[in-house]
Amino acid sequence: MLAGVSALVLAGGLSGCGGDSDSSGESADGRTTIDVWLMRDSVSAQFQKEFVAGFEATHADIDVKVQIQEWDGIGEKVTAALASNDAPDVIETGNTQVAQFAQSGGLLDLSDKVDELGGGNWLKGLAEPGAYEGKQYGIPYYAANRVVIYRTDLFKKAGVDAAAIKTRDQWIAATEKLNTGGSQGIYLPGQMWYALAGFIWDEGGDLATRSGDTWKGALDTPQAVRGMNFYEQLQALGKGPKDADEAQPPQAEVMAKGQVAQIISTPGGANVVIANNPGLKGRLGFFPIPGKTAARPGSVFIGGSDLVIPAASGKQDAAFTFIKELTGDAWQRKLAAAMSYVPNKTTLADAVAADPGASAMAVGAAVGRATPNTPGWAAVEAKNPIKDYMTAVLTGADARAEAAKASASITAAMATGS
C-alpha cells in the first residue's frame, strides 16, 4: 500500500511475556492473550517492541503476541483466516483492502466505537475505505502519500522559490524554468496513475462512480479528461517514459543521476536518491503537490493501513483495547516521530512539524482520498486499463475516445471482481 516508502528492517514476531496460555487465550493467571497480525516494514522493530511493552504495562490483564505478515499473498491469507475458527484477534490491513474483507462478513462492525476513537477527526483517506455499506470495520492506523521531492540547488540556480509554489499554474511555470540546460524540469513517467487520480479529483472527477449497486468507470467525464490534460502538460516538461510507471526504471534512481529537478514520490524516495548518489545529501527538499488554487493543496492518494477485528475472534474486548491504544493520540504521536508517517487524525498534524517530508505529506493527507471503495476495484488494478489509457493519450491518441475505452474496461473489471 505504501509504494515508495523506504524499507525498514523488522525483526521476527514479537510477543509479550505473560504466562503459558490455553487454547482459549486465557493463561493460568487469568490474563488474556491476543494474537495480532502486523505487516512487515509497516513499523520498526523498536517501535513495535516499545508499544507492546507499554501496552502490557498499562493493561496488566492482556498479553500481546505479534506475528509479522508479508504483503505478498496477504489477501488470500486474511480471507482464509476470516473464514476459519482460528482467526487472529487484530489484523493490520491496507486501507483499500478493507471492503474486500468486509464483504465476506468476516469482520466485526465497529461503527458504535467511532466516537470513542475520535473518528470525527480521522483522515478521510483512511476512514472512508475502512467503511463498507455504511458500517465502519477498519480503524485508521497510519498514512503516507506522495509529495514533490525537489533539488534545492537546481531550484536556486533557476531562481525558483519552492515555498512560493501553491497552485498548479505556478508549478507549471516553475517547472518550465527548470526544464532547461540539460536538466529535466520533472521526471514523470507516463503511467503514474496514482498521481493522475489526484489531478482528476482536483477537477471534481473520479476513477469510478456508483449508482445504486452498480459501479461504472468514470475516466470519460469532462472533469476526468481535464485531469489527464494537466498530467500531459506536466509530463511533457521532462523525459519520463510514456509507456512505463515509476518503478520501471525506479524513478529515485533516475533522479540520483543528477539531471532531474523534481519527482512525485513519498518522502522515503529521497533516501533512495541519496543512497544512490551521496553527493545529493542536503540538496533535496519537499513540498505538497499543488492544487488548482492556493486555498487548497492538491488531492493525493492516501496509502496506509487500518486495523480490523475478525468476527471470529473470541477476545474482541481485549482486541478493541489494543486498537484503541495504538490508534490513540499518545501513540500516534510517537509513531509519527519514529516512522515519519502521517498520524491518523488531522488534529495531530503538528506531530510531524519538525520533519520536512512528513509535514509536506500531512498537508496533502488532509485532503487525501483512496481508490473507489468497492471489492471489485482489486480486479481493476490487476488489469489496470488506466495505465494503458495514459500511454495512449501521451503518445497522441484522442483523450476522450481512449477514456471511453478505459472506462468500459473499468466497469467490466469491477463487475467481475465484486
mmCIF file of C-alpha atoms in Angstrom, residues 68-206:
data_model
loop_
_atom_site.group_PDB
_atom_site.id
_atom_site.type_symbol
_atom_site.label_atom_id
_atom_site.label_comp_id
_atom_site.label_asym_id
_atom_site.label_seq_id
_atom_site.Cartn_x
_atom_site.Cartn_y
_atom_site.Cartn_z
ATOM 1 C CA ILE A 68 4.734 -10.346 11.191
ATOM 2 C CA GLN A 69 2.990 -10.996 7.874
ATOM 3 C CA GLU A 70 4.254 -10.492 4.324
ATOM 4 C CA TRP A 71 2.351 -8.221 1.918
ATOM 5 C CA ASP A 72 2.737 -10.732 -0.881
ATOM 6 C CA GLY A 73 -0.277 -13.055 -0.752
ATOM 7 C CA ILE A 74 -1.780 -11.399 2.327
ATOM 8 C CA GLY A 75 -5.228 -11.036 0.746
ATOM 9 C CA GLU A 76 -5.681 -14.772 0.365
ATOM 10 C CA LYS A 77 -4.234 -15.438 3.821
ATOM 11 C CA VAL A 78 -6.570 -12.976 5.558
ATOM 12 C CA THR A 79 -9.576 -14.256 3.632
ATOM 13 C CA ALA A 80 -8.796 -17.804 4.750
ATOM 14 C CA ALA A 81 -8.254 -16.702 8.348
ATOM 15 C CA LEU A 82 -11.570 -14.845 8.480
ATOM 16 C CA ALA A 83 -13.400 -17.944 7.259
ATOM 17 C CA SER A 84 -11.758 -20.185 9.858
ATOM 18 C CA ASN A 85 -12.313 -20.748 13.576
ATOM 19 C CA ASP A 86 -8.712 -19.809 14.293
ATOM 20 C CA ALA A 87 -8.522 -16.158 13.209
ATOM 21 C CA PRO A 88 -6.162 -13.715 14.931
ATOM 22 C CA ASP A 89 -7.741 -11.060 17.121
ATOM 23 C CA VAL A 90 -6.358 -7.961 15.363
ATOM 24 C CA ILE A 91 -5.201 -7.653 11.753
ATOM 25 C CA GLU A 92 -3.405 -4.775 10.059
ATOM 26 C CA THR A 93 -4.670 -4.425 6.513
ATOM 27 C CA GLY A 94 -4.087 -1.976 3.693
ATOM 28 C CA ASN A 95 -6.721 0.743 3.803
ATOM 29 C CA THR A 96 -8.046 -0.154 0.354
ATOM 30 C CA GLN A 97 -8.369 -3.848 1.254
ATOM 31 C CA VAL A 98 -10.975 -3.451 3.992
ATOM 32 C CA ALA A 99 -14.004 -3.563 1.669
ATOM 33 C CA GLN A 100 -12.795 -6.860 0.222
ATOM 34 C CA PHE A 101 -12.631 -8.462 3.673
ATOM 35 C CA ALA A 102 -15.810 -6.823 4.987
ATOM 36 C CA GLN A 103 -17.812 -8.143 2.045
ATOM 37 C CA SER A 104 -17.320 -11.689 3.304
ATOM 38 C CA GLY A 105 -18.954 -10.876 6.641
ATOM 39 C CA GLY A 106 -15.787 -11.841 8.484
ATOM 40 C CA LEU A 107 -15.071 -8.505 10.189
ATOM 41 C CA LEU A 108 -16.501 -7.020 13.372
ATOM 42 C CA ASP A 109 -18.650 -3.915 12.867
ATOM 43 C CA LEU A 110 -17.024 -1.127 14.912
ATOM 44 C CA SER A 111 -19.449 1.646 13.968
ATOM 45 C CA ASP A 112 -20.501 2.165 17.599
ATOM 46 C CA LYS A 113 -16.863 2.802 18.556
ATOM 47 C CA VAL A 114 -16.163 5.634 16.105
ATOM 48 C CA ASP A 115 -16.944 8.489 18.503
ATOM 49 C CA GLU A 116 -14.979 6.873 21.312
ATOM 50 C CA LEU A 117 -11.960 6.668 18.990
ATOM 51 C CA GLY A 118 -12.183 10.306 17.854
ATOM 52 C CA GLY A 119 -13.412 9.355 14.416
ATOM 53 C CA GLY A 120 -14.639 12.849 13.629
ATOM 54 C CA ASN A 121 -11.006 13.863 13.050
ATOM 55 C CA TRP A 122 -9.816 10.806 11.116
ATOM 56 C CA LEU A 123 -8.158 11.259 7.745
ATOM 57 C CA LYS A 124 -10.867 10.582 5.171
ATOM 58 C CA GLY A 125 -8.409 8.668 3.007
ATOM 59 C CA LEU A 126 -8.120 6.071 5.777
ATOM 60 C CA ALA A 127 -11.594 6.241 7.299
ATOM 61 C CA GLU A 128 -13.703 6.096 4.143
ATOM 62 C CA PRO A 129 -12.128 2.944 2.672
ATOM 63 C CA GLY A 130 -12.327 1.444 6.184
ATOM 64 C CA ALA A 131 -16.115 1.552 5.897
ATOM 65 C CA TYR A 132 -18.294 -0.730 3.809
ATOM 66 C CA GLU A 133 -22.019 -0.475 3.135
ATOM 67 C CA GLY A 134 -22.358 2.262 5.746
ATOM 68 C CA LYS A 135 -20.576 0.413 8.554
ATOM 69 C CA GLN A 136 -17.096 1.074 9.946
ATOM 70 C CA TYR A 137 -14.890 -2.009 10.012
ATOM 71 C CA GLY A 138 -11.388 -0.563 9.649
ATOM 72 C CA ILE A 139 -9.875 1.804 12.224
ATOM 73 C CA PRO A 140 -7.299 4.224 10.723
ATOM 74 C CA TYR A 141 -3.752 3.341 11.781
ATOM 75 C CA TYR A 142 -1.292 5.499 9.792
ATOM 76 C CA ALA A 143 -0.971 7.132 6.389
ATOM 77 C CA ALA A 144 1.592 8.063 3.764
ATOM 78 C CA ASN A 145 1.148 9.851 0.473
ATOM 79 C CA ARG A 146 3.087 11.461 -2.338
ATOM 80 C CA VAL A 147 4.745 14.857 -2.290
ATOM 81 C CA VAL A 148 7.131 16.662 -4.624
ATOM 82 C CA ILE A 149 10.798 15.906 -3.939
ATOM 83 C CA TYR A 150 12.971 18.605 -5.470
ATOM 84 C CA ARG A 151 16.606 19.611 -5.915
ATOM 85 C CA THR A 152 17.167 22.726 -3.839
ATOM 86 C CA ASP A 153 20.330 23.629 -5.752
ATOM 87 C CA LEU A 154 18.659 23.419 -9.173
ATOM 88 C CA PHE A 155 15.722 25.483 -7.920
ATOM 89 C CA LYS A 156 18.106 28.147 -6.636
ATOM 90 C CA LYS A 157 20.045 28.193 -9.889
ATOM 91 C CA ALA A 158 16.808 28.687 -11.854
ATOM 92 C CA GLY A 159 15.611 31.412 -9.483
ATOM 93 C CA VAL A 160 12.629 29.331 -8.330
ATOM 94 C CA ASP A 161 11.300 29.598 -4.772
ATOM 95 C CA ALA A 162 9.679 26.272 -3.866
ATOM 96 C CA ALA A 163 7.836 27.848 -0.941
ATOM 97 C CA ALA A 164 6.001 30.124 -3.362
ATOM 98 C CA ILE A 165 4.574 27.248 -5.423
ATOM 99 C CA LYS A 166 0.983 26.969 -4.221
ATOM 100 C CA THR A 167 -1.006 26.433 -7.425
ATOM 101 C CA ARG A 168 -0.803 24.241 -10.487
ATOM 102 C CA ASP A 169 -0.149 27.244 -12.706
ATOM 103 C CA GLN A 170 2.779 28.293 -10.523
ATOM 104 C CA TRP A 171 4.054 24.710 -10.572
ATOM 105 C CA ILE A 172 3.959 24.573 -14.367
ATOM 106 C CA ALA A 173 5.702 27.958 -14.672
ATOM 107 C CA ALA A 174 8.438 26.886 -12.265
ATOM 108 C CA THR A 175 8.893 23.527 -13.995
ATOM 109 C CA GLU A 176 9.231 25.234 -17.355
ATOM 110 C CA LYS A 177 12.095 27.310 -15.916
ATOM 111 C CA LEU A 178 13.760 24.193 -14.567
ATOM 112 C CA ASN A 179 13.421 22.255 -17.803
ATOM 113 C CA THR A 180 16.485 23.804 -19.442
ATOM 114 C CA GLY A 181 20.233 23.412 -19.743
ATOM 115 C CA GLY A 182 20.273 19.643 -19.788
ATOM 116 C CA SER A 183 18.088 19.300 -16.688
ATOM 117 C CA GLN A 184 14.607 17.810 -16.672
ATOM 118 C CA GLY A 185 12.031 20.040 -15.053
ATOM 119 C CA ILE A 186 10.339 16.938 -13.693
ATOM 120 C CA TYR A 187 10.733 13.217 -14.207
ATOM 121 C CA LEU A 188 7.156 11.991 -14.520
ATOM 122 C CA PRO A 189 6.669 8.548 -16.077
ATOM 123 C CA GLY A 190 3.610 8.154 -18.243
ATOM 124 C CA GLN A 191 1.813 5.572 -16.137
ATOM 125 C CA MET A 192 1.897 7.037 -12.607
ATOM 126 C CA TRP A 193 -1.841 6.600 -12.275
ATOM 127 C CA TYR A 194 -1.951 7.461 -8.562
ATOM 128 C CA ALA A 195 -0.738 10.965 -9.435
ATOM 129 C CA LEU A 196 -3.324 11.161 -12.227
ATOM 130 C CA ALA A 197 -6.041 10.221 -9.735
ATOM 131 C CA GLY A 198 -5.187 13.286 -7.649
ATOM 132 C CA PHE A 199 -5.426 15.590 -10.664
ATOM 133 C CA ILE A 200 -8.786 14.052 -11.579
ATOM 134 C CA TRP A 201 -10.104 14.519 -8.037
ATOM 135 C CA ASP A 202 -8.985 18.153 -8.099
ATOM 136 C CA GLU A 203 -11.148 18.663 -11.171
ATOM 137 C CA GLY A 204 -14.179 17.179 -9.438
ATOM 138 C CA GLY A 205 -13.950 13.860 -11.277
ATOM 139 C CA ASP A 206 -13.299 10.298 -10.156
#
